[in-house]
Amino acid sequence: METPPPPRAMLDGGPQALWEPQPPAGALQTPERCVWPCLSILEGDSCPQGLFEAISGPPWAGPQQVLGQGSRSDLNHWSGQGVAGWPCTGPCWSRRGRPAALETVLREEAQRGFAALEDPLAALLDMLDSSRGWRGKGPSLEAWVTRDLKRCLQAQLCPGPARGSPGLKQLQARAVKLLAESPPGLIEPLVSIFQLQDADRSPLLAQVHRLHQEGKFKEAIVLGAKLRLQADLDVEKMCLPLLLQDKADLVERYVDGFPDLQRRLLALMDSWCQPGFDIRVVARRYPQTTLRLERLSPRALGRQVLRLLEQHGLDPDLCPNVITQQRLAALRYLCYKRLVERSVSRESWAEHVQGLVGQDQWLQEQLLQLLTSHDNTALVAQCALDLLLPEERLPASVAAELRQLRIQERTAEAPPEDGKDDHYQLPIPREHLHFLASWEDLARHQEELLQPGQVVGMDLEWRPSFGAGGRPRASLMQVAVEGRVFLLDLPRLSSPAGGQAAQAFFRLVSRLLADPSITKLGYGLAGDLRSLGASCPALAQAEKQLRGSVDLLQVHRQMRAADRPAPGVDGAAGPRGLSLLVQQVLGKPLDKVQQLSNWDRRPLCEGQLVYAAADVYCLLEVYWALCREPARFHLSGDLARSLRRGERAGPGELPPLQKASTSPQQVPAGEDAAPEVPARAFRVVCDSMLQGLARRLRCLGIDVLVLATGEDHRRAAEVARQEGRVILTSGLPYHKVRTPQMTHI
């Protein structure tokens, strides 16, 4: 076949190749139809031969002749304009806007064209210099040509200049000028083609500074990141305006891979969280820029800082202001648990508070204010005694009560805080609690744990975390069978990873989870298994291995939706979560005073052992009670079968529980429709930005818990998991947390 002439000759009516159809009479022949844009600037062979014809055919041909059997509707789709021609910008040049066959033809022709050019890099610059179509945001022919030239150079399909050659330096100087006008998608190909990462950094830095001075902060930071100039640029100068514009994602990408810049960025953000700081003072430096200061409250900034600290594994000491605010939020939570709910033991409360406050005088003052704001003088004095607070810093009434307590402490043993008769009691003898910490212990009790056909309760405990660094590792795994409880020491059994104990533990848990004949009980079981997998990497797939399980959290939700709690139980106050379910089914709530104790401590105290055993054994007793009297709690009669996860119903049959628990929105109206869900059946936890909504929900009888200002949102996730609540959030970003349900307002 004869070599096709350049497109210029075709436009000028030059000799036609054998494969070129003749133009129809009256056809318009315009350079704009040519696929290599602005051909008037290119002379002779500077346009790759065949590329023009491959895409649009001769200047008078429509896309139908290129696509072969293409229809008129094809034309409308690919051109985006419904005209018989290929535009130089528009959908046809996006990756989603071309059929695969055309993409192959384009690439083959482009490769031949680039190979025929003496200097494809110079030709590319000529094209970009003389065209403006590529400067827009949408896809363009110029961008496609640039990306394909990069591909050809990387595959060594066409000649490129030698690294460091004088000719390359001249081309680099021209390319740098184009970068300032390039859309983000064109920067990376230009950097690669012209090897700008190895070019003289002075003109590159000057270009970035010029963009910044012109107020093009986004373009400046994108260009600086593409050229890897971060180490030579002031991180505060580059990132500050983008933070003010709520473009933290760009800032995070800019410092990615630069630990020193990450530390400096976090120090900057932390400085904005110090008490009394006014972000508007900083914003005045950018009067011409549209800012979003409402997203830069200390609370919102604190969440971002904590997330970045965890994401990059940096030292929390870099951010003292954020950490102090987080500790203050934890203090408020602990004071609420101790002074209002009274659901944490004296020892655990004092240990956590002392760990949070330490020698920080400001936090000590805040703690005193929290304590003295409570009206129960005796309880405040007891807290002051546990924390060894000096009398001179306490109000007179509290100091007097504290002196009386010290006298009682010297003369007699203090009485227990709460009577046990008010809470669920473990119904098995103490000697039937077994603490397993070695592979020999596991082997000794393996037969009892893996007995086919039995019902097994499962739970986890971990040390509460009130600081940065994410959720701590699980410390204890509880497994209950009829008449016995086994407490598995996870730190001892899971390390070293390849040790004999770790392998025995992994095999036992895997067999237990995978056996469909063993009914596994839990309350939020899937979340517990995810935590187990995070703590023991060998069990990372534990949730997928699970067969034959019952999540009593789901059962509890159905009971609340039916609004039929046991007599005398107020669903809007008192116990929550599993403790509430135990009260509704068995008559008494769980005693949760050890819940926030230090589960990493060894040996565990007697109170912790009994609490852990009761927390898991109650699952068995609740399940048996529900199976005996399902109608009492408005559950399916075939409860034992319908609750089990991992078993399939017969063809066309829904499990009975699903029939009984379908939500009102899914049930057709009529006689058998489910009743409306009453307000007090809902239990929610809100962030502090929704306090107004929370007040209105309480007026409707809904059980609402509101986070304290500045309190870590992971606390909401923890509360939601434990108490079966729905999270209501203002839409600000949450960490990846395990929650039953989250709703954005």
mmCIF file of N, CA, C and O in Angstrom, residues 58-112:
data_model
loop_
_atom_site.group_PDB
_atom_site.id
_atom_site.type_symbol
_atom_site.label_atom_id
_atom_site.label_comp_id
_atom_site.label_asym_id
_atom_site.label_seq_id
_atom_site.Cartn_x
_atom_site.Cartn_y
_atom_site.Cartn_z
ATOM 1 N N PRO A 58 -11.170 11.199 5.866
ATOM 2 C CA PRO A 58 -10.818 12.419 5.146
ATOM 3 C C PRO A 58 -11.559 13.602 5.744
ATOM 4 O O PRO A 58 -12.516 13.431 6.493
ATOM 5 N N PRO A 59 -11.131 14.808 5.466
ATOM 6 C CA PRO A 59 -11.740 15.976 6.101
ATOM 7 C C PRO A 59 -13.225 16.082 5.860
ATOM 8 O O PRO A 59 -13.913 16.763 6.597
ATOM 9 N N TRP A 60 -13.716 15.424 4.832
ATOM 10 C CA TRP A 60 -15.152 15.521 4.538
ATOM 11 C C TRP A 60 -15.939 14.334 5.083
ATOM 12 O O TRP A 60 -17.134 14.250 4.908
ATOM 13 N N ALA A 61 -15.254 13.378 5.705
ATOM 14 C CA ALA A 61 -15.931 12.155 6.148
ATOM 15 C C ALA A 61 -16.490 12.327 7.554
ATOM 16 O O ALA A 61 -15.874 12.953 8.399
ATOM 17 N N GLY A 62 -17.642 11.737 7.809
ATOM 18 C CA GLY A 62 -18.224 11.725 9.148
ATOM 19 C C GLY A 62 -17.768 10.503 9.910
ATOM 20 O O GLY A 62 -17.155 9.601 9.357
ATOM 21 N N PRO A 63 -18.047 10.430 11.206
ATOM 22 C CA PRO A 63 -17.623 9.284 12.018
ATOM 23 C C PRO A 63 -18.194 7.961 11.551
ATOM 24 O O PRO A 63 -17.626 6.919 11.835
ATOM 25 N N GLN A 64 -19.334 7.991 10.812
ATOM 26 C CA GLN A 64 -19.906 6.724 10.371
ATOM 27 C C GLN A 64 -18.930 5.954 9.498
ATOM 28 O O GLN A 64 -18.859 4.730 9.538
ATOM 29 N N GLN A 65 -18.158 6.668 8.673
ATOM 30 C CA GLN A 65 -17.227 5.972 7.788
ATOM 31 C C GLN A 65 -16.090 5.336 8.576
ATOM 32 O O GLN A 65 -15.500 4.360 8.150
ATOM 33 N N VAL A 66 -15.763 5.907 9.762
ATOM 34 C CA VAL A 66 -14.692 5.331 10.571
ATOM 35 C C VAL A 66 -15.192 4.124 11.358
ATOM 36 O O VAL A 66 -14.534 3.100 11.446
ATOM 37 N N LEU A 67 -16.384 4.249 11.938
ATOM 38 C CA LEU A 67 -16.915 3.173 12.771
ATOM 39 C C LEU A 67 -17.513 2.035 11.964
ATOM 40 O O LEU A 67 -17.967 1.055 12.509
ATOM 41 N N GLY A 68 -17.550 2.178 10.641
ATOM 42 C CA GLY A 68 -18.068 1.106 9.804
ATOM 43 C C GLY A 68 -19.571 1.098 9.793
ATOM 44 O O GLY A 68 -20.201 1.799 9.037
ATOM 45 N N GLN A 69 -20.195 0.326 10.691
ATOM 46 C CA GLN A 69 -21.645 0.162 10.700
ATOM 47 C C GLN A 69 -22.319 1.112 11.696
ATOM 48 O O GLN A 69 -23.431 0.877 12.102
ATOM 49 N N GLY A 70 -21.615 2.159 12.108
ATOM 50 C CA GLY A 70 -22.179 3.062 13.108
ATOM 51 C C GLY A 70 -23.479 3.680 12.643
ATOM 52 O O GLY A 70 -23.680 3.959 11.474
ATOM 53 N N SER A 71 -24.384 3.921 13.568
ATOM 54 C CA SER A 71 -25.681 4.502 13.262
ATOM 55 C C SER A 71 -25.662 5.978 13.595
ATOM 56 O O SER A 71 -24.707 6.502 14.158
ATOM 57 N N ARG A 72 -26.750 6.648 13.271
ATOM 58 C CA ARG A 72 -26.835 8.071 13.578
ATOM 59 C C ARG A 72 -26.814 8.301 15.087
ATOM 60 O O ARG A 72 -26.291 9.296 15.577
ATOM 61 N N SER A 73 -27.382 7.329 15.843
ATOM 62 C CA SER A 73 -27.359 7.480 17.299
ATOM 63 C C SER A 73 -25.934 7.388 17.827
ATOM 64 O O SER A 73 -25.593 8.023 18.813
ATOM 65 N N ASP A 74 -25.076 6.571 17.162
ATOM 66 C CA ASP A 74 -23.667 6.522 17.565
ATOM 67 C C ASP A 74 -23.048 7.897 17.433
ATOM 68 O O ASP A 74 -22.293 8.349 18.285
ATOM 69 N N LEU A 75 -23.357 8.548 16.350
ATOM 70 C CA LEU A 75 -22.800 9.869 16.105
ATOM 71 C C LEU A 75 -23.191 10.830 17.215
ATOM 72 O O LEU A 75 -22.352 11.567 17.738
ATOM 73 N N ASN A 76 -24.471 10.806 17.578
ATOM 74 C CA ASN A 76 -24.919 11.710 18.625
ATOM 75 C C ASN A 76 -24.188 11.439 19.936
ATOM 76 O O ASN A 76 -23.842 12.352 20.664
ATOM 77 N N HIS A 77 -23.943 10.158 20.234
ATOM 78 C CA HIS A 77 -23.299 9.810 21.505
ATOM 79 C C HIS A 77 -21.837 10.233 21.520
ATOM 80 O O HIS A 77 -21.365 10.843 22.461
ATOM 81 N N TRP A 78 -21.127 9.907 20.469
ATOM 82 C CA TRP A 78 -19.682 10.125 20.515
ATOM 83 C C TRP A 78 -19.312 11.575 20.283
ATOM 84 O O TRP A 78 -18.351 12.065 20.833
ATOM 85 N N SER A 79 -20.039 12.273 19.459
ATOM 86 C CA SER A 79 -19.676 13.675 19.225
ATOM 87 C C SER A 79 -20.192 14.571 20.330
ATOM 88 O O SER A 79 -19.626 15.609 20.604
ATOM 89 N N GLY A 80 -21.281 14.159 20.965
ATOM 90 C CA GLY A 80 -21.855 14.991 21.997
ATOM 91 C C GLY A 80 -22.612 16.169 21.431
ATOM 92 O O GLY A 80 -23.173 16.972 22.162
ATOM 93 N N GLN A 81 -22.646 16.317 20.095
ATOM 94 C CA GLN A 81 -23.297 17.480 19.502
ATOM 95 C C GLN A 81 -24.284 17.083 18.421
ATOM 96 O O GLN A 81 -25.058 17.901 17.963
ATOM 97 N N GLY A 82 -24.264 15.842 17.950
ATOM 98 C CA GLY A 82 -25.184 15.403 16.917
ATOM 99 C C GLY A 82 -24.853 15.945 15.548
ATOM 100 O O GLY A 82 -25.720 16.072 14.701
ATOM 101 N N VAL A 83 -23.577 16.264 15.318
ATOM 102 C CA VAL A 83 -23.156 16.770 14.013
ATOM 103 C C VAL A 83 -22.251 15.760 13.362
ATOM 104 O O VAL A 83 -21.632 14.936 14.021
ATOM 105 N N ALA A 84 -22.143 15.819 12.053
ATOM 106 C CA ALA A 84 -21.365 14.825 11.319
ATOM 107 C C ALA A 84 -19.893 15.174 11.343
ATOM 108 O O ALA A 84 -19.294 15.507 10.333
ATOM 109 N N GLY A 85 -19.277 15.102 12.502
ATOM 110 C CA GLY A 85 -17.850 15.383 12.595
ATOM 111 C C GLY A 85 -17.353 15.081 13.988
ATOM 112 O O GLY A 85 -18.121 14.991 14.931
ATOM 113 N N TRP A 86 -16.060 14.944 14.119
ATOM 114 C CA TRP A 86 -15.464 14.669 15.429
ATOM 115 C C TRP A 86 -14.903 15.966 15.988
ATOM 116 O O TRP A 86 -13.995 16.532 15.412
ATOM 117 N N PRO A 87 -15.406 16.459 17.116
ATOM 118 C CA PRO A 87 -14.846 17.675 17.703
ATOM 119 C C PRO A 87 -13.501 17.390 18.349
ATOM 120 O O PRO A 87 -13.175 16.245 18.647
ATOM 121 N N CYS A 88 -12.733 18.463 18.598
ATOM 122 C CA CYS A 88 -11.427 18.299 19.244
ATOM 123 C C CYS A 88 -11.542 18.269 20.764
ATOM 124 O O CYS A 88 -10.567 18.042 21.452
ATOM 125 N N THR A 89 -12.715 18.560 21.291
ATOM 126 C CA THR A 89 -12.968 18.409 22.720
ATOM 127 C C THR A 89 -14.324 17.752 22.877
ATOM 128 O O THR A 89 -15.139 17.754 21.960
ATOM 129 N N GLY A 90 -14.569 17.197 24.050
ATOM 130 C CA GLY A 90 -15.883 16.631 24.312
ATOM 131 C C GLY A 90 -15.825 15.176 24.693
ATOM 132 O O GLY A 90 -14.757 14.598 24.882
ATOM 133 N N PRO A 91 -16.988 14.532 24.805
ATOM 134 C CA PRO A 91 -17.070 13.161 25.321
ATOM 135 C C PRO A 91 -16.282 12.152 24.512
ATOM 136 O O PRO A 91 -15.862 11.133 25.038
ATOM 137 N N CYS A 92 -16.099 12.396 23.184
ATOM 138 C CA CYS A 92 -15.426 11.376 22.383
ATOM 139 C C CYS A 92 -13.976 11.194 22.779
ATOM 140 O O CYS A 92 -13.357 10.204 22.407
ATOM 141 N N TRP A 93 -13.408 12.157 23.551
ATOM 142 C CA TRP A 93 -12.008 12.027 23.952
ATOM 143 C C TRP A 93 -11.859 11.594 25.407
ATOM 144 O O TRP A 93 -10.764 11.576 25.936
ATOM 145 N N SER A 94 -12.942 11.269 26.062
ATOM 146 C CA SER A 94 -12.837 10.687 27.394
ATOM 147 C C SER A 94 -12.692 9.180 27.250
ATOM 148 O O SER A 94 -13.071 8.598 26.242
ATOM 149 N N ARG A 95 -12.143 8.544 28.289
ATOM 150 C CA ARG A 95 -11.937 7.088 28.213
ATOM 151 C C ARG A 95 -13.259 6.344 28.112
ATOM 152 O O ARG A 95 -13.315 5.258 27.565
ATOM 153 N N ARG A 96 -14.301 6.910 28.662
ATOM 154 C CA ARG A 96 -15.603 6.257 28.607
ATOM 155 C C ARG A 96 -16.358 6.609 27.339
ATOM 156 O O ARG A 96 -17.449 6.116 27.114
ATOM 157 N N GLY A 97 -15.789 7.500 26.520
ATOM 158 C CA GLY A 97 -16.509 7.979 25.355
ATOM 159 C C GLY A 97 -16.074 7.349 24.057
ATOM 160 O O GLY A 97 -16.380 7.873 22.986
ATOM 161 N N ARG A 98 -15.337 6.236 24.114
ATOM 162 C CA ARG A 98 -14.869 5.613 22.874
ATOM 163 C C ARG A 98 -15.074 4.109 22.946
ATOM 164 O O ARG A 98 -14.822 3.504 23.990
ATOM 165 N N PRO A 99 -15.499 3.501 21.848
ATOM 166 C CA PRO A 99 -15.550 2.039 21.819
ATOM 167 C C PRO A 99 -14.146 1.467 21.788
ATOM 168 O O PRO A 99 -13.198 2.120 21.354
ATOM 169 N N ALA A 100 -14.003 0.232 22.240
ATOM 170 C CA ALA A 100 -12.677 -0.385 22.329
ATOM 171 C C ALA A 100 -12.010 -0.490 20.965
ATOM 172 O O ALA A 100 -10.795 -0.312 20.835
ATOM 173 N N ALA A 101 -12.803 -0.797 19.928
ATOM 174 C CA ALA A 101 -12.214 -0.942 18.589
ATOM 175 C C ALA A 101 -11.590 0.367 18.127
ATOM 176 O O ALA A 101 -10.490 0.387 17.561
ATOM 177 N N LEU A 102 -12.284 1.476 18.357
ATOM 178 C CA LEU A 102 -11.741 2.770 17.952
ATOM 179 C C LEU A 102 -10.500 3.109 18.767
ATOM 180 O O LEU A 102 -9.530 3.657 18.235
ATOM 181 N N GLU A 103 -10.508 2.763 20.049
ATOM 182 C CA GLU A 103 -9.339 3.027 20.890
ATOM 183 C C GLU A 103 -8.113 2.307 20.335
ATOM 184 O O GLU A 103 -7.012 2.866 20.280
ATOM 185 N N THR A 104 -8.287 1.069 19.893
ATOM 186 C CA THR A 104 -7.161 0.314 19.327
ATOM 187 C C THR A 104 -6.641 0.971 18.058
ATOM 188 O O THR A 104 -5.427 1.110 17.857
ATOM 189 N N VAL A 105 -7.566 1.384 17.175
ATOM 190 C CA VAL A 105 -7.152 2.042 15.927
ATOM 191 C C VAL A 105 -6.404 3.329 16.232
ATOM 192 O O VAL A 105 -5.356 3.625 15.636
ATOM 193 N N LEU A 106 -6.926 4.105 17.182
ATOM 194 C CA LEU A 106 -6.283 5.372 17.536
ATOM 195 C C LEU A 106 -4.856 5.142 18.011
ATOM 196 O O LEU A 106 -3.930 5.843 17.602
ATOM 197 N N ARG A 107 -4.687 4.181 18.888
ATOM 198 C CA ARG A 107 -3.358 3.947 19.455
ATOM 199 C C ARG A 107 -2.369 3.464 18.397
ATOM 200 O O ARG A 107 -1.207 3.871 18.377
ATOM 201 N N GLU A 108 -2.830 2.579 17.522
ATOM 202 C CA GLU A 108 -1.933 2.077 16.482
ATOM 203 C C GLU A 108 -1.497 3.200 15.550
ATOM 204 O O GLU A 108 -0.317 3.313 15.197
ATOM 205 N N GLU A 109 -2.445 4.038 15.149
ATOM 206 C CA GLU A 109 -2.106 5.137 14.243
ATOM 207 C C GLU A 109 -1.234 6.163 14.945
ATOM 208 O O GLU A 109 -0.300 6.712 14.343
ATOM 209 N N ALA A 110 -1.542 6.464 16.226
ATOM 210 C CA ALA A 110 -0.718 7.416 16.961
ATOM 211 C C ALA A 110 0.705 6.905 17.096
ATOM 212 O O ALA A 110 1.673 7.661 16.943
ATOM 213 N N GLN A 111 0.861 5.613 17.354
ATOM 214 C CA GLN A 111 2.199 5.046 17.491
ATOM 215 C C GLN A 111 2.993 5.183 16.201
ATOM 216 O O GLN A 111 4.167 5.573 16.222
ATOM 217 N N ARG A 112 2.342 4.892 15.057
ATOM 218 C CA ARG A 112 3.046 5.047 13.787
ATOM 219 C C ARG A 112 3.385 6.511 13.527
ATOM 220 O O ARG A 112 4.456 6.834 13.024
#
